[in-house]
Amino acid sequence: DIGEVSPNTTFDSELASAYAEAALRPNGWLTILAGVRYDDVDQVSVRFRGPNAFESGLDGDETTVRLGATASISDSISLYLSFAQAFEPQFGIRRDNSAVGPELSDGFEFGIKGDVLNGILAFESALFHTVRSDVAVTDPNNLAGEFFTVNVGELEADGFEFTGSL
């Protein structure tokens, strides 16, 4: 509870999570990871002043998975591949005074990391693709003093990243 997000409105949220992960190493060069996470969120939004006073709540839960593998292709370079789902509670109130539901996402990443030149240069490079659903943003139809949110549906992010250090 960090305080008021919009005037005369409070948001209270409780999130309980449990995560389990297992790693398998079938040989000296391959590691396989699998994880499962359960999240349960209870949110209460209260607007306590003005003509639109109300109380709205959300009780939701989600089970998500994470899968990954790392393969050593040399003593100093590894390839990795991962898939991860996410569940993220959001704060906000829709115009019909209902609470905004959680955001869900699926993400894939493939990369290479290691060091070259006898350890002088360390690097990590990856390609990624993420799909986020039920993303909440400020309602573009808000009038002065209104703080409603809307869901924009699905957003996709694709990219490439590179990090290096001497």
GROMACS .gro file of C-alpha atoms in nm:
model
  166
    1ASP     CA    1   0.000   0.000   0.000
    2ILE     CA    2   0.190   0.306  -0.128
    3GLY     CA    3  -0.086   0.561  -0.090
    4GLU     CA    4  -0.325   0.731  -0.324
    5VAL     CA    5  -0.281   0.663  -0.695
    6SER     CA    6  -0.559   0.906  -0.779
    7PRO     CA    7  -0.726   1.168  -0.558
    8ASN     CA    8  -0.982   1.039  -0.310
    9THR     CA    9  -0.915   0.677  -0.404
   10THR     CA   10  -0.725   0.407  -0.220
   11PHE     CA   11  -0.599   0.076  -0.353
   12ASP     CA   12  -0.516  -0.214  -0.126
   13SER     CA   13  -0.368  -0.535  -0.258
   14GLU     CA   14  -0.253  -0.865  -0.116
   15LEU     CA   15  -0.050  -1.106  -0.329
   16ALA     CA   16   0.038  -1.457  -0.216
   17SER     CA   17   0.273  -1.658  -0.436
   18ALA     CA   18   0.437  -1.999  -0.439
   19TYR     CA   19   0.715  -2.105  -0.678
   20ALA     CA   20   0.881  -2.442  -0.736
   21GLU     CA   21   1.168  -2.509  -0.975
   22ALA     CA   22   1.364  -2.817  -1.076
   23ALA     CA   23   1.691  -2.841  -1.267
   24LEU     CA   24   1.812  -3.146  -1.456
   25ARG     CA   25   2.167  -3.192  -1.577
   26PRO     CA   26   2.165  -3.502  -1.802
   27ASN     CA   27   2.530  -3.449  -1.897
   28GLY     CA   28   2.816  -3.206  -1.845
   29TRP     CA   29   2.709  -2.953  -2.109
   30LEU     CA   30   2.326  -2.931  -2.080
   31THR     CA   31   2.106  -2.795  -1.800
   32ILE     CA   32   1.725  -2.801  -1.824
   33LEU     CA   33   1.505  -2.593  -1.590
   34ALA     CA   34   1.132  -2.614  -1.529
   35GLY     CA   35   0.931  -2.406  -1.286
   36VAL     CA   36   0.572  -2.345  -1.190
   37ARG     CA   37   0.434  -2.047  -1.000
   38TYR     CA   38   0.095  -1.990  -0.840
   39ASP     CA   39  -0.024  -1.635  -0.762
   40ASP     CA   40  -0.338  -1.533  -0.575
   41VAL     CA   41  -0.429  -1.164  -0.562
   42ASP     CA   42  -0.699  -0.983  -0.367
   43GLN     CA   43  -0.744  -0.614  -0.447
   44VAL     CA   44  -0.985  -0.357  -0.310
   45SER     CA   45  -1.030  -0.012  -0.463
   46VAL     CA   46  -1.229   0.251  -0.273
   47ARG     CA   47  -1.326   0.596  -0.395
   48PHE     CA   48  -1.442   0.765  -0.078
   49ARG     CA   49  -1.538   1.117  -0.185
   50GLY     CA   50  -1.754   1.280  -0.446
   51PRO     CA   51  -2.064   1.177  -0.634
   52ASN     CA   52  -1.901   0.861  -0.770
   53ALA     CA   53  -1.809   0.699  -0.435
   54PHE     CA   54  -1.781   0.320  -0.458
   55GLU     CA   55  -1.589   0.011  -0.352
   56SER     CA   56  -1.468  -0.240  -0.607
   57GLY     CA   57  -1.274  -0.562  -0.564
   58LEU     CA   58  -1.086  -0.826  -0.757
   59ASP     CA   59  -1.004  -1.176  -0.643
   60GLY     CA   60  -0.796  -1.362  -0.900
   61ASP     CA   61  -0.539  -1.634  -0.931
   62GLU     CA   62  -0.316  -1.778  -1.202
   63THR     CA   63  -0.067  -2.059  -1.248
   64THR     CA   64   0.226  -1.982  -1.478
   65VAL     CA   65   0.524  -2.182  -1.603
   66ARG     CA   66   0.890  -2.122  -1.682
   67LEU     CA   67   1.103  -2.348  -1.900
   68GLY     CA   68   1.464  -2.308  -1.997
   69ALA     CA   69   1.779  -2.477  -2.116
   70THR     CA   70   2.146  -2.383  -2.117
   71ALA     CA   71   2.403  -2.560  -2.335
   72SER     CA   72   2.779  -2.508  -2.303
   73ILE     CA   73   2.930  -2.504  -2.650
   74SER     CA   74   3.282  -2.441  -2.516
   75ASP     CA   75   3.452  -2.374  -2.183
   76SER     CA   76   3.367  -2.005  -2.212
   77ILE     CA   77   3.051  -1.979  -2.427
   78SER     CA   78   2.693  -2.097  -2.360
   79LEU     CA   79   2.367  -2.086  -2.551
   80TYR     CA   80   2.035  -2.050  -2.370
   81LEU     CA   81   1.666  -2.068  -2.453
   82SER     CA   82   1.378  -1.976  -2.224
   83PHE     CA   83   1.002  -1.948  -2.212
   84ALA     CA   84   0.831  -1.770  -1.924
   85GLN     CA   85   0.475  -1.674  -1.841
   86ALA     CA   86   0.394  -1.392  -1.601
   87PHE     CA   87   0.097  -1.274  -1.395
   88GLU     CA   88   0.111  -0.914  -1.276
   89PRO     CA   89  -0.164  -0.742  -1.077
   90GLN     CA   90  -0.254  -0.392  -1.198
   91PHE     CA   91  -0.421  -0.104  -1.021
   92GLY     CA   92  -0.700   0.097  -1.169
   93ILE     CA   93  -1.073   0.138  -1.201
   94ARG     CA   94  -1.276   0.105  -1.518
   95ARG     CA   95  -1.550   0.347  -1.605
   96ASP     CA   96  -1.810   0.093  -1.483
   97ASN     CA   97  -1.633   0.103  -1.138
   98SER     CA   98  -1.496  -0.251  -1.174
   99ALA     CA   99  -1.136  -0.326  -1.083
  100VAL     CA  100  -0.876  -0.376  -1.354
  101GLY     CA  101  -0.770  -0.739  -1.382
  102PRO     CA  102  -0.414  -0.870  -1.387
  103GLU     CA  103  -0.183  -0.854  -1.687
  104LEU     CA  104  -0.063  -1.183  -1.834
  105SER     CA  105   0.238  -1.236  -2.059
  106ASP     CA  106   0.429  -1.502  -2.250
  107GLY     CA  107   0.795  -1.443  -2.331
  108PHE     CA  108   1.056  -1.628  -2.536
  109GLU     CA  109   1.429  -1.557  -2.536
  110PHE     CA  110   1.725  -1.713  -2.718
  111GLY     CA  111   2.076  -1.598  -2.646
  112ILE     CA  112   2.447  -1.657  -2.619
  113LYS     CA  113   2.677  -1.552  -2.337
  114GLY     CA  114   3.037  -1.597  -2.241
  115ASP     CA  115   3.378  -1.442  -2.272
  116VAL     CA  116   3.641  -1.420  -2.547
  117LEU     CA  117   4.004  -1.311  -2.583
  118ASN     CA  118   4.109  -1.516  -2.279
  119GLY     CA  119   3.845  -1.355  -2.059
  120ILE     CA  120   3.917  -0.995  -2.160
  121LEU     CA  121   3.569  -0.937  -2.311
  122ALA     CA  122   3.253  -1.074  -2.146
  123PHE     CA  123   2.931  -1.055  -2.348
  124GLU     CA  124   2.566  -1.151  -2.358
  125SER     CA  125   2.342  -1.124  -2.662
  126ALA     CA  126   1.977  -1.226  -2.703
  127LEU     CA  127   1.671  -1.217  -2.925
  128PHE     CA  128   1.337  -1.192  -2.746
  129HIS     CA  129   0.964  -1.191  -2.814
  130THR     CA  130   0.703  -1.103  -2.549
  131VAL     CA  131   0.324  -1.093  -2.578
  132ARG     CA  132   0.142  -0.904  -2.301
  133SER     CA  133  -0.238  -0.930  -2.267
  134ASP     CA  134  -0.496  -0.731  -2.070
  135VAL     CA  135  -0.261  -0.431  -2.039
  136ALA     CA  136  -0.428  -0.144  -1.851
  137VAL     CA  137  -0.367   0.220  -1.946
  138THR     CA  138  -0.526   0.554  -1.861
  139ASP     CA  139  -0.860   0.593  -2.038
  140PRO     CA  140  -0.807   0.841  -2.326
  141ASN     CA  141  -1.169   0.959  -2.279
  142ASN     CA  142  -1.108   1.081  -1.924
  143LEU     CA  143  -1.234   1.429  -1.848
  144ALA     CA  144  -1.058   1.662  -1.605
  145GLY     CA  145  -1.049   1.495  -1.263
  146GLU     CA  146  -1.127   1.145  -1.395
  147PHE     CA  147  -0.877   0.863  -1.344
  148PHE     CA  148  -1.037   0.565  -1.517
  149THR     CA  149  -0.842   0.292  -1.694
  150VAL     CA  150  -0.906   0.076  -1.999
  151ASN     CA  151  -0.750  -0.242  -2.126
  152VAL     CA  152  -0.569  -0.205  -2.458
  153GLY     CA  153  -0.574  -0.577  -2.519
  154GLU     CA  154  -0.253  -0.730  -2.646
  155LEU     CA  155   0.092  -0.576  -2.693
  156GLU     CA  156   0.393  -0.744  -2.856
  157ALA     CA  157   0.758  -0.660  -2.803
  158ASP     CA  158   1.037  -0.802  -3.017
  159GLY     CA  159   1.397  -0.712  -2.980
  160PHE     CA  160   1.766  -0.775  -2.971
  161GLU     CA  161   1.999  -0.688  -2.686
  162PHE     CA  162   2.373  -0.697  -2.648
  163THR     CA  163   2.583  -0.631  -2.341
  164GLY     CA  164   2.960  -0.640  -2.326
  165SER     CA  165   3.221  -0.552  -2.067
  166LEU     CA  166   3.597  -0.540  -2.052
   0.00000   0.00000   0.00000
